[in-house]
């Protein structure tokens, strides 16, 4: 199974602009990937406008073969001529996602010098993990694509936000007066996984070879494994999907989550998605995983590398 079986277009590589709920993701190391350190002022502004300057396109998922994992969910909106309201997103996706999507409430204003304790229940991950709904902005590519990822990889997203909620809650205590001014390494890693990761399902006996190729930055070796059916690449990070929207896109290297699997890989796309979702959710719930961003390895977000030789 390769990307070519899900779509027919082949655009150029893309630049992913990693963003976490409107906040700049800490720079952090991405292992042996090219430097992706973000200047908070310029890059945050650029990220915040990326989805807004691109008009609604109900057939956006046909722009790149890399959209194949979310294609079926995105196709539910193919006849929608204008931005679907958040209520319509919820109606179309909530059953598959296992959560609801609701309009993101405005941030409360703090007045005066004295700070009231932070309302833990109002935090993003608490809304998801405790209350079962995802704060979603209207007419936002970033949030719309996040909803599509939720509907495609529900177990992984649920495990990810549960862990992020636990990680932040452990730091805050019972009545915090302010949020921490920076993330821990674990929070960095989980944020990068959520926003900018590429899942690489791999036949178990080939996984050490692929891991060694990633370590050596031997892209052609990984490409060969994908072409030969020993591995399947699936974009998970919704910021990566967002980066595929513009017609002209610089290149980027995406963080790789290598997921070894026993036996041959499925040849059918939906089965690959279900397997990737189950394997990633299992990894996320394993303590200590994704907690060292400096060990992450990466691949170019390029159809020629990730979708097999038939896409060339």
PDB file of C-alpha atoms in Angstrom:
ATOM      1  CA  UNK A   1       0.000   0.000   0.000  1.00  0.00           C
ATOM      2  CA  UNK A   2       1.374   3.412  -0.891  1.00  0.00           C
ATOM      3  CA  UNK A   3       0.157   6.970  -1.142  1.00  0.00           C
ATOM      4  CA  UNK A   4      -0.483   6.645  -4.868  1.00  0.00           C
ATOM      5  CA  UNK A   5      -3.460   4.418  -4.176  1.00  0.00           C
ATOM      6  CA  UNK A   6      -5.235   7.268  -2.395  1.00  0.00           C
ATOM      7  CA  UNK A   7      -4.685  10.288  -4.665  1.00  0.00           C
ATOM      8  CA  UNK A   8      -3.179  11.309  -7.989  1.00  0.00           C
ATOM      9  CA  UNK A   9      -1.565  14.738  -7.557  1.00  0.00           C
ATOM     10  CA  UNK A  10       2.131  15.242  -6.791  1.00  0.00           C
ATOM     11  CA  UNK A  11       3.021  18.710  -5.466  1.00  0.00           C
ATOM     12  CA  UNK A  12       6.388  19.902  -4.248  1.00  0.00           C
ATOM     13  CA  UNK A  13       7.630  19.415  -0.653  1.00  0.00           C
ATOM     14  CA  UNK A  14       6.200  21.665   2.033  1.00  0.00           C
ATOM     15  CA  UNK A  15       7.200  23.827   4.975  1.00  0.00           C
ATOM     16  CA  UNK A  16       5.380  22.920   8.182  1.00  0.00           C
ATOM     17  CA  UNK A  17       4.925  25.742  10.649  1.00  0.00           C
ATOM     18  CA  UNK A  18       4.528  24.123  14.028  1.00  0.00           C
ATOM     19  CA  UNK A  19       2.053  25.825  16.278  1.00  0.00           C
ATOM     20  CA  UNK A  20       0.346  24.789  19.490  1.00  0.00           C
ATOM     21  CA  UNK A  21      -2.974  26.516  20.102  1.00  0.00           C
ATOM     22  CA  UNK A  22      -1.671  29.874  18.974  1.00  0.00           C
ATOM     23  CA  UNK A  23       1.557  29.610  20.983  1.00  0.00           C
ATOM     24  CA  UNK A  24       5.034  29.111  19.617  1.00  0.00           C
ATOM     25  CA  UNK A  25       6.356  25.604  20.130  1.00  0.00           C
ATOM     26  CA  UNK A  26       9.735  25.717  21.875  1.00  0.00           C
ATOM     27  CA  UNK A  27      12.660  25.363  19.492  1.00  0.00           C
ATOM     28  CA  UNK A  28      14.096  22.150  20.831  1.00  0.00           C
ATOM     29  CA  UNK A  29      16.302  19.793  18.871  1.00  0.00           C
ATOM     30  CA  UNK A  30      14.890  17.611  16.150  1.00  0.00           C
ATOM     31  CA  UNK A  31      17.767  15.173  16.194  1.00  0.00           C
ATOM     32  CA  UNK A  32      19.587  15.190  12.889  1.00  0.00           C
ATOM     33  CA  UNK A  33      16.985  17.216  10.997  1.00  0.00           C
ATOM     34  CA  UNK A  34      17.866  20.640   9.596  1.00  0.00           C
ATOM     35  CA  UNK A  35      17.442  23.363  12.195  1.00  0.00           C
ATOM     36  CA  UNK A  36      13.817  24.290  12.837  1.00  0.00           C
ATOM     37  CA  UNK A  37      14.218  26.968  15.466  1.00  0.00           C
ATOM     38  CA  UNK A  38      11.379  29.456  15.386  1.00  0.00           C
ATOM     39  CA  UNK A  39      11.644  33.165  16.071  1.00  0.00           C
ATOM     40  CA  UNK A  40       8.604  33.856  18.234  1.00  0.00           C
ATOM     41  CA  UNK A  41       7.715  37.215  16.697  1.00  0.00           C
ATOM     42  CA  UNK A  42       8.039  36.632  12.950  1.00  0.00           C
ATOM     43  CA  UNK A  43       7.179  32.954  12.845  1.00  0.00           C
ATOM     44  CA  UNK A  44       4.224  33.159  15.207  1.00  0.00           C
ATOM     45  CA  UNK A  45       2.717  35.869  13.021  1.00  0.00           C
ATOM     46  CA  UNK A  46       3.370  33.832   9.902  1.00  0.00           C
ATOM     47  CA  UNK A  47       1.871  30.728  11.461  1.00  0.00           C
ATOM     48  CA  UNK A  48      -1.207  32.561  12.647  1.00  0.00           C
ATOM     49  CA  UNK A  49      -1.970  33.792   9.131  1.00  0.00           C
ATOM     50  CA  UNK A  50      -1.078  30.655   7.188  1.00  0.00           C
ATOM     51  CA  UNK A  51      -4.540  29.131   7.261  1.00  0.00           C
ATOM     52  CA  UNK A  52      -6.359  32.452   7.111  1.00  0.00           C
ATOM     53  CA  UNK A  53      -4.923  33.672   3.820  1.00  0.00           C
ATOM     54  CA  UNK A  54      -5.935  30.453   2.064  1.00  0.00           C
ATOM     55  CA  UNK A  55      -9.593  30.422   1.117  1.00  0.00           C
ATOM     56  CA  UNK A  56     -11.812  27.472   1.861  1.00  0.00           C
ATOM     57  CA  UNK A  57     -11.239  24.706  -0.656  1.00  0.00           C
ATOM     58  CA  UNK A  58     -13.473  21.642  -0.225  1.00  0.00           C
ATOM     59  CA  UNK A  59     -11.149  19.598  -2.452  1.00  0.00           C
ATOM     60  CA  UNK A  60      -7.936  20.582  -0.683  1.00  0.00           C
ATOM     61  CA  UNK A  61      -7.076  16.962   0.070  1.00  0.00           C
ATOM     62  CA  UNK A  62      -6.547  16.304  -3.642  1.00  0.00           C
ATOM     63  CA  UNK A  63      -3.551  18.671  -3.705  1.00  0.00           C
ATOM     64  CA  UNK A  64      -1.139  16.108  -2.303  1.00  0.00           C
ATOM     65  CA  UNK A  65      -0.927  12.348  -1.996  1.00  0.00           C
ATOM     66  CA  UNK A  66       0.296  12.934   1.566  1.00  0.00           C
ATOM     67  CA  UNK A  67      -3.283  13.748   2.572  1.00  0.00           C
ATOM     68  CA  UNK A  68      -4.282  10.122   2.022  1.00  0.00           C
ATOM     69  CA  UNK A  69      -4.826   9.177   5.717  1.00  0.00           C
ATOM     70  CA  UNK A  70      -7.415  11.933   6.261  1.00  0.00           C
ATOM     71  CA  UNK A  71      -8.865  11.813   2.746  1.00  0.00           C
ATOM     72  CA  UNK A  72     -12.031   9.894   3.577  1.00  0.00           C
ATOM     73  CA  UNK A  73     -12.896  12.179   6.490  1.00  0.00           C
ATOM     74  CA  UNK A  74     -12.102  15.286   4.439  1.00  0.00           C
ATOM     75  CA  UNK A  75     -14.327  14.035   1.617  1.00  0.00           C
ATOM     76  CA  UNK A  76     -17.328  14.448   3.924  1.00  0.00           C
ATOM     77  CA  UNK A  77     -16.967  18.196   3.309  1.00  0.00           C
ATOM     78  CA  UNK A  78     -16.292  18.006  -0.436  1.00  0.00           C
ATOM     79  CA  UNK A  79     -19.688  19.483  -1.360  1.00  0.00           C
ATOM     80  CA  UNK A  80     -19.433  22.274   1.229  1.00  0.00           C
ATOM     81  CA  UNK A  81     -19.088  25.546  -0.676  1.00  0.00           C
ATOM     82  CA  UNK A  82     -18.101  27.753   2.289  1.00  0.00           C
ATOM     83  CA  UNK A  83     -16.287  27.202   5.564  1.00  0.00           C
ATOM     84  CA  UNK A  84     -18.283  24.641   7.567  1.00  0.00           C
ATOM     85  CA  UNK A  85     -19.317  26.002  10.961  1.00  0.00           C
ATOM     86  CA  UNK A  86     -17.911  24.238  13.991  1.00  0.00           C
ATOM     87  CA  UNK A  87     -21.330  22.672  14.590  1.00  0.00           C
ATOM     88  CA  UNK A  88     -21.155  21.020  11.153  1.00  0.00           C
ATOM     89  CA  UNK A  89     -17.640  19.758  11.853  1.00  0.00           C
ATOM     90  CA  UNK A  90     -18.900  18.219  15.074  1.00  0.00           C
ATOM     91  CA  UNK A  91     -21.871  16.607  13.370  1.00  0.00           C
ATOM     92  CA  UNK A  92     -19.704  15.072  10.646  1.00  0.00           C
ATOM     93  CA  UNK A  93     -16.724  13.938  12.719  1.00  0.00           C
ATOM     94  CA  UNK A  94     -17.603  13.519  16.396  1.00  0.00           C
ATOM     95  CA  UNK A  95     -18.722   9.894  16.152  1.00  0.00           C
ATOM     96  CA  UNK A  96     -15.481   8.805  14.487  1.00  0.00           C
ATOM     97  CA  UNK A  97     -13.344  11.038  16.704  1.00  0.00           C
ATOM     98  CA  UNK A  98     -14.915   9.996  19.988  1.00  0.00           C
ATOM     99  CA  UNK A  99     -15.003  13.639  21.117  1.00  0.00           C
ATOM    100  CA  UNK A 100     -17.098  16.680  20.300  1.00  0.00           C
ATOM    101  CA  UNK A 101     -15.899  19.855  18.605  1.00  0.00           C
ATOM    102  CA  UNK A 102     -17.161  23.128  20.042  1.00  0.00           C
ATOM    103  CA  UNK A 103     -16.414  26.747  19.337  1.00  0.00           C
ATOM    104  CA  UNK A 104     -13.387  27.862  21.312  1.00  0.00           C
ATOM    105  CA  UNK A 105     -14.521  30.259  24.048  1.00  0.00           C
ATOM    106  CA  UNK A 106     -12.811  33.649  24.317  1.00  0.00           C
ATOM    107  CA  UNK A 107      -9.949  33.941  26.743  1.00  0.00           C
ATOM    108  CA  UNK A 108     -10.974  35.579  30.015  1.00  0.00           C
ATOM    109  CA  UNK A 109      -9.389  38.948  30.718  1.00  0.00           C
ATOM    110  CA  UNK A 110      -7.426  39.373  33.923  1.00  0.00           C
ATOM    111  CA  UNK A 111      -7.726  42.722  35.606  1.00  0.00           C
ATOM    112  CA  UNK A 112      -5.831  44.239  38.472  1.00  0.00           C
ATOM    113  CA  UNK A 113      -2.581  43.202  40.037  1.00  0.00           C
ATOM    114  CA  UNK A 114      -3.894  40.258  41.979  1.00  0.00           C
ATOM    115  CA  UNK A 115      -4.169  37.085  39.993  1.00  0.00           C
ATOM    116  CA  UNK A 116      -6.923  34.608  40.679  1.00  0.00           C
ATOM    117  CA  UNK A 117      -5.925  30.956  40.573  1.00  0.00           C
ATOM    118  CA  UNK A 118      -5.795  29.434  37.116  1.00  0.00           C
ATOM    119  CA  UNK A 119      -9.004  27.570  36.316  1.00  0.00           C
ATOM    120  CA  UNK A 120      -7.577  24.150  35.485  1.00  0.00           C
ATOM    121  CA  UNK A 121     -10.825  23.001  33.913  1.00  0.00           C
ATOM    122  CA  UNK A 122     -10.590  25.780  31.317  1.00  0.00           C
ATOM    123  CA  UNK A 123      -7.240  24.629  29.909  1.00  0.00           C
ATOM    124  CA  UNK A 124      -7.174  23.125  26.425  1.00  0.00           C
ATOM    125  CA  UNK A 125      -6.203  19.579  27.366  1.00  0.00           C
ATOM    126  CA  UNK A 126      -8.625  19.542  30.297  1.00  0.00           C
ATOM    127  CA  UNK A 127     -11.499  20.411  27.971  1.00  0.00           C
ATOM    128  CA  UNK A 128     -10.569  17.355  25.932  1.00  0.00           C
ATOM    129  CA  UNK A 129      -9.536  14.833  28.580  1.00  0.00           C
ATOM    130  CA  UNK A 130     -12.016  15.737  31.326  1.00  0.00           C
ATOM    131  CA  UNK A 131     -14.992  17.193  29.447  1.00  0.00           C
ATOM    132  CA  UNK A 132     -14.717  15.376  26.123  1.00  0.00           C
ATOM    133  CA  UNK A 133     -14.707  18.277  23.664  1.00  0.00           C
ATOM    134  CA  UNK A 134     -12.059  19.988  21.560  1.00  0.00           C
ATOM    135  CA  UNK A 135     -12.003  23.821  21.542  1.00  0.00           C
ATOM    136  CA  UNK A 136     -12.156  24.684  17.842  1.00  0.00           C
ATOM    137  CA  UNK A 137     -11.873  28.020  16.056  1.00  0.00           C
ATOM    138  CA  UNK A 138     -14.211  28.841  13.202  1.00  0.00           C
ATOM    139  CA  UNK A 139     -12.789  29.105   9.668  1.00  0.00           C
ATOM    140  CA  UNK A 140      -9.363  27.875  10.815  1.00  0.00           C
ATOM    141  CA  UNK A 141      -7.453  25.430   8.642  1.00  0.00           C
ATOM    142  CA  UNK A 142      -5.303  24.492  11.625  1.00  0.00           C
ATOM    143  CA  UNK A 143      -8.255  23.521  13.791  1.00  0.00           C
ATOM    144  CA  UNK A 144     -10.228  21.946  10.949  1.00  0.00           C
ATOM    145  CA  UNK A 145      -7.280  19.707  10.068  1.00  0.00           C
ATOM    146  CA  UNK A 146      -6.872  18.861  13.741  1.00  0.00           C
ATOM    147  CA  UNK A 147     -10.486  17.662  13.747  1.00  0.00           C
ATOM    148  CA  UNK A 148      -9.805  15.481  10.700  1.00  0.00           C
ATOM    149  CA  UNK A 149      -6.794  13.938  12.436  1.00  0.00           C
ATOM    150  CA  UNK A 150      -8.942  13.276  15.491  1.00  0.00           C
ATOM    151  CA  UNK A 151     -11.474  11.437  13.329  1.00  0.00           C
ATOM    152  CA  UNK A 152      -8.704   9.431  11.650  1.00  0.00           C
ATOM    153  CA  UNK A 153      -6.493   8.578  14.649  1.00  0.00           C
ATOM    154  CA  UNK A 154      -8.889   8.787  17.634  1.00  0.00           C
ATOM    155  CA  UNK A 155      -7.051   6.449  20.011  1.00  0.00           C
ATOM    156  CA  UNK A 156      -3.731   8.233  19.523  1.00  0.00           C
ATOM    157  CA  UNK A 157      -5.191  11.711  19.918  1.00  0.00           C
ATOM    158  CA  UNK A 158      -7.067  10.681  23.040  1.00  0.00           C
ATOM    159  CA  UNK A 159      -3.931   9.148  24.574  1.00  0.00           C
ATOM    160  CA  UNK A 160      -1.839  12.166  23.585  1.00  0.00           C
ATOM    161  CA  UNK A 161      -4.087  14.770  25.177  1.00  0.00           C
ATOM    162  CA  UNK A 162      -4.615  12.647  28.283  1.00  0.00           C
ATOM    163  CA  UNK A 163      -0.863  12.519  28.754  1.00  0.00           C
ATOM    164  CA  UNK A 164      -0.450  16.231  28.060  1.00  0.00           C
ATOM    165  CA  UNK A 165      -3.155  16.945  30.633  1.00  0.00           C
ATOM    166  CA  UNK A 166      -1.411  14.795  33.239  1.00  0.00           C
ATOM    167  CA  UNK A 167       1.973  16.361  32.499  1.00  0.00           C
ATOM    168  CA  UNK A 168       0.705  19.911  32.938  1.00  0.00           C
ATOM    169  CA  UNK A 169      -1.491  19.119  35.939  1.00  0.00           C
ATOM    170  CA  UNK A 170       1.469  17.549  37.734  1.00  0.00           C
ATOM    171  CA  UNK A 171       3.398  20.803  37.363  1.00  0.00           C
ATOM    172  CA  UNK A 172       0.582  23.131  38.367  1.00  0.00           C
ATOM    173  CA  UNK A 173      -0.636  21.643  41.624  1.00  0.00           C
ATOM    174  CA  UNK A 174      -4.051  22.481  43.073  1.00  0.00           C
ATOM    175  CA  UNK A 175      -4.321  26.289  42.845  1.00  0.00           C
ATOM    176  CA  UNK A 176      -1.692  27.732  40.497  1.00  0.00           C
ATOM    177  CA  UNK A 177      -1.538  31.500  40.006  1.00  0.00           C
ATOM    178  CA  UNK A 178       0.062  31.266  36.576  1.00  0.00           C
ATOM    179  CA  UNK A 179       0.992  28.778  33.899  1.00  0.00           C
ATOM    180  CA  UNK A 180       4.653  27.758  33.560  1.00  0.00           C
ATOM    181  CA  UNK A 181       6.580  30.014  31.174  1.00  0.00           C
ATOM    182  CA  UNK A 182       8.118  27.082  29.333  1.00  0.00           C
ATOM    183  CA  UNK A 183       7.500  23.421  28.663  1.00  0.00           C
ATOM    184  CA  UNK A 184       9.351  20.419  30.009  1.00  0.00           C
ATOM    185  CA  UNK A 185      11.202  18.179  27.567  1.00  0.00           C
ATOM    186  CA  UNK A 186       8.296  15.746  27.735  1.00  0.00           C
ATOM    187  CA  UNK A 187       5.852  18.512  26.843  1.00  0.00           C
ATOM    188  CA  UNK A 188       8.135  19.606  24.004  1.00  0.00           C
ATOM    189  CA  UNK A 189       8.181  16.078  22.630  1.00  0.00           C
ATOM    190  CA  UNK A 190       4.429  15.610  22.879  1.00  0.00           C
ATOM    191  CA  UNK A 191       3.806  18.971  21.205  1.00  0.00           C
ATOM    192  CA  UNK A 192       6.090  18.037  18.312  1.00  0.00           C
ATOM    193  CA  UNK A 193       4.370  14.676  18.002  1.00  0.00           C
ATOM    194  CA  UNK A 194       0.952  16.323  17.936  1.00  0.00           C
ATOM    195  CA  UNK A 195       1.815  19.049  15.445  1.00  0.00           C
ATOM    196  CA  UNK A 196       4.690  17.881  13.297  1.00  0.00           C
ATOM    197  CA  UNK A 197       5.038  14.109  13.258  1.00  0.00           C
ATOM    198  CA  UNK A 198       5.125  11.485  10.556  1.00  0.00           C
ATOM    199  CA  UNK A 199       4.231   7.900  11.481  1.00  0.00           C
ATOM    200  CA  UNK A 200       6.320   5.174   9.885  1.00  0.00           C
ATOM    201  CA  UNK A 201       4.801   1.716  10.187  1.00  0.00           C
ATOM    202  CA  UNK A 202       7.551  -0.829   9.636  1.00  0.00           C
ATOM    203  CA  UNK A 203       7.777  -4.596   9.375  1.00  0.00           C
ATOM    204  CA  UNK A 204       9.373  -5.615  12.668  1.00  0.00           C
ATOM    205  CA  UNK A 205      12.416  -7.350  11.184  1.00  0.00           C
ATOM    206  CA  UNK A 206      13.159  -4.318   8.981  1.00  0.00           C
ATOM    207  CA  UNK A 207      12.707  -1.765  11.776  1.00  0.00           C
ATOM    208  CA  UNK A 208      16.384  -1.877  12.927  1.00  0.00           C
ATOM    209  CA  UNK A 209      17.538  -1.259   9.357  1.00  0.00           C
ATOM    210  CA  UNK A 210      15.144   1.675   9.009  1.00  0.00           C
ATOM    211  CA  UNK A 211      16.171   3.078  12.394  1.00  0.00           C
ATOM    212  CA  UNK A 212      19.821   2.938  11.349  1.00  0.00           C
ATOM    213  CA  UNK A 213      19.007   4.699   8.077  1.00  0.00           C
ATOM    214  CA  UNK A 214      17.154   7.440   9.950  1.00  0.00           C
ATOM    215  CA  UNK A 215      20.121   7.847  12.284  1.00  0.00           C
ATOM    216  CA  UNK A 216      22.469   8.149   9.299  1.00  0.00           C
ATOM    217  CA  UNK A 217      20.089  10.473   7.429  1.00  0.00           C
ATOM    218  CA  UNK A 218      20.080   7.973   4.585  1.00  0.00           C
ATOM    219  CA  UNK A 219      16.825   9.095   3.004  1.00  0.00           C
ATOM    220  CA  UNK A 220      17.195   6.879  -0.051  1.00  0.00           C
ATOM    221  CA  UNK A 221      17.449   3.775   2.137  1.00  0.00           C
ATOM    222  CA  UNK A 222      14.177   4.635   3.883  1.00  0.00           C
ATOM    223  CA  UNK A 223      12.603   5.472   0.532  1.00  0.00           C
ATOM    224  CA  UNK A 224      13.575   2.020  -0.735  1.00  0.00           C
ATOM    225  CA  UNK A 225      11.999   0.343   2.299  1.00  0.00           C
ATOM    226  CA  UNK A 226       8.753   2.229   1.630  1.00  0.00           C
ATOM    227  CA  UNK A 227       8.825   1.376  -2.075  1.00  0.00           C
ATOM    228  CA  UNK A 228       9.386  -2.305  -1.290  1.00  0.00           C
ATOM    229  CA  UNK A 229       6.458  -2.438   1.142  1.00  0.00           C
ATOM    230  CA  UNK A 230       8.515  -2.813   4.315  1.00  0.00           C
ATOM    231  CA  UNK A 231       7.232   0.515   5.641  1.00  0.00           C
ATOM    232  CA  UNK A 232       4.239   2.821   5.211  1.00  0.00           C
ATOM    233  CA  UNK A 233       4.333   6.559   5.959  1.00  0.00           C
ATOM    234  CA  UNK A 234       1.311   8.381   7.385  1.00  0.00           C
ATOM    235  CA  UNK A 235       1.262  12.077   8.251  1.00  0.00           C
ATOM    236  CA  UNK A 236      -0.090  12.563  11.784  1.00  0.00           C
ATOM    237  CA  UNK A 237       0.762  16.156  12.735  1.00  0.00           C
ATOM    238  CA  UNK A 238      -1.981  18.565  11.704  1.00  0.00           C
ATOM    239  CA  UNK A 239       0.519  21.418  11.257  1.00  0.00           C
ATOM    240  CA  UNK A 240       2.171  19.283   8.580  1.00  0.00           C
ATOM    241  CA  UNK A 241      -1.159  18.873   6.829  1.00  0.00           C
ATOM    242  CA  UNK A 242      -1.672  22.626   7.076  1.00  0.00           C
ATOM    243  CA  UNK A 243       1.701  23.222   5.471  1.00  0.00           C
ATOM    244  CA  UNK A 244       0.610  21.308   2.361  1.00  0.00           C
ATOM    245  CA  UNK A 245      -2.099  23.874   1.559  1.00  0.00           C
ATOM    246  CA  UNK A 246      -0.095  26.604  -0.261  1.00  0.00           C
ATOM    247  CA  UNK A 247       0.706  26.108  -3.936  1.00  0.00           C
ATOM    248  CA  UNK A 248       4.342  27.103  -3.381  1.00  0.00           C
ATOM    249  CA  UNK A 249       6.028  25.483  -0.407  1.00  0.00           C
ATOM    250  CA  UNK A 250       9.630  25.337   0.793  1.00  0.00           C
ATOM    251  CA  UNK A 251      10.849  21.990   2.099  1.00  0.00           C
ATOM    252  CA  UNK A 252      10.699  20.654   5.634  1.00  0.00           C
ATOM    253  CA  UNK A 253      11.827  17.589   7.528  1.00  0.00           C
ATOM    254  CA  UNK A 254       9.111  16.000   9.674  1.00  0.00           C
ATOM    255  CA  UNK A 255       9.703  14.228  12.971  1.00  0.00           C
ATOM    256  CA  UNK A 256       9.421  10.452  12.536  1.00  0.00           C
ATOM    257  CA  UNK A 257       7.675   8.105  14.957  1.00  0.00           C
ATOM    258  CA  UNK A 258       8.881   4.637  13.933  1.00  0.00           C
ATOM    259  CA  UNK A 259       6.261   1.997  14.768  1.00  0.00           C
ATOM    260  CA  UNK A 260       7.503  -1.600  14.325  1.00  0.00           C
ATOM    261  CA  UNK A 261       4.767  -4.158  13.628  1.00  0.00           C
ATOM    262  CA  UNK A 262       4.903  -7.975  13.614  1.00  0.00           C
ATOM    263  CA  UNK A 263       4.127  -9.718  10.347  1.00  0.00           C
ATOM    264  CA  UNK A 264       3.484  -8.166   6.930  1.00  0.00           C
ATOM    265  CA  UNK A 265       1.923  -4.719   6.793  1.00  0.00           C
ATOM    266  CA  UNK A 266      -1.674  -4.365   5.580  1.00  0.00           C
ATOM    267  CA  UNK A 267      -2.081  -3.592   1.896  1.00  0.00           C
ATOM    268  CA  UNK A 268      -5.335  -1.686   2.411  1.00  0.00           C
ATOM    269  CA  UNK A 269      -5.254   1.934   3.516  1.00  0.00           C
ATOM    270  CA  UNK A 270      -7.887   1.836   6.252  1.00  0.00           C
ATOM    271  CA  UNK A 271      -6.210  -1.172   7.846  1.00  0.00           C
ATOM    272  CA  UNK A 272      -2.890   0.703   7.856  1.00  0.00           C
ATOM    273  CA  UNK A 273      -4.554   3.657   9.554  1.00  0.00           C
ATOM    274  CA  UNK A 274      -6.128   1.485  12.245  1.00  0.00           C
ATOM    275  CA  UNK A 275      -2.836  -0.294  12.868  1.00  0.00           C
ATOM    276  CA  UNK A 276      -0.901   2.976  13.072  1.00  0.00           C
ATOM    277  CA  UNK A 277      -3.481   4.429  15.459  1.00  0.00           C
ATOM    278  CA  UNK A 278      -3.307   1.417  17.762  1.00  0.00           C
ATOM    279  CA  UNK A 279       0.500   1.246  17.743  1.00  0.00           C
ATOM    280  CA  UNK A 280       0.957   4.965  18.346  1.00  0.00           C
ATOM    281  CA  UNK A 281      -1.606   5.028  21.166  1.00  0.00           C
ATOM    282  CA  UNK A 282       0.256   2.152  22.804  1.00  0.00           C
ATOM    283  CA  UNK A 283       3.546   4.043  22.513  1.00  0.00           C
ATOM    284  CA  UNK A 284       2.088   7.248  23.929  1.00  0.00           C
ATOM    285  CA  UNK A 285       0.731   5.462  26.996  1.00  0.00           C
ATOM    286  CA  UNK A 286       4.151   3.928  27.675  1.00  0.00           C
ATOM    287  CA  UNK A 287       5.898   6.106  30.300  1.00  0.00           C
ATOM    288  CA  UNK A 288       8.943   7.996  29.095  1.00  0.00           C
ATOM    289  CA  UNK A 289       8.247   7.773  25.376  1.00  0.00           C
ATOM    290  CA  UNK A 290       8.557  10.946  23.271  1.00  0.00           C
ATOM    291  CA  UNK A 291      10.209  12.694  26.233  1.00  0.00           C
ATOM    292  CA  UNK A 292      13.585  13.370  24.613  1.00  0.00           C
ATOM    293  CA  UNK A 293      13.092  15.540  21.505  1.00  0.00           C
ATOM    294  CA  UNK A 294      16.850  15.639  20.949  1.00  0.00           C
ATOM    295  CA  UNK A 295      16.649  11.950  19.964  1.00  0.00           C
ATOM    296  CA  UNK A 296      13.946  12.456  17.338  1.00  0.00           C
ATOM    297  CA  UNK A 297      14.893  11.679  13.765  1.00  0.00           C
ATOM    298  CA  UNK A 298      13.264  12.999  10.640  1.00  0.00           C
ATOM    299  CA  UNK A 299      12.408  12.639   6.959  1.00  0.00           C
ATOM    300  CA  UNK A 300      11.579  15.187   4.277  1.00  0.00           C
ATOM    301  CA  UNK A 301       7.879  15.811   3.787  1.00  0.00           C
ATOM    302  CA  UNK A 302       8.150  14.791   0.159  1.00  0.00           C
ATOM    303  CA  UNK A 303       5.811  12.564  -1.822  1.00  0.00           C
ATOM    304  CA  UNK A 304       8.726  11.147  -3.810  1.00  0.00           C
ATOM    305  CA  UNK A 305      10.251   9.807  -0.588  1.00  0.00           C
ATOM    306  CA  UNK A 306       7.155   8.874   1.381  1.00  0.00           C
ATOM    307  CA  UNK A 307       4.719   7.571  -1.210  1.00  0.00           C
ATOM    308  CA  UNK A 308       6.691   4.951  -3.102  1.00  0.00           C
ATOM    309  CA  UNK A 309       8.174   4.838  -6.583  1.00  0.00           C
ATOM    310  CA  UNK A 310       4.780   4.814  -8.305  1.00  0.00           C
ATOM    311  CA  UNK A 311       4.270   8.467  -7.380  1.00  0.00           C
ATOM    312  CA  UNK A 312       7.360   9.674  -9.257  1.00  0.00           C
TER     313      UNK A 312
END
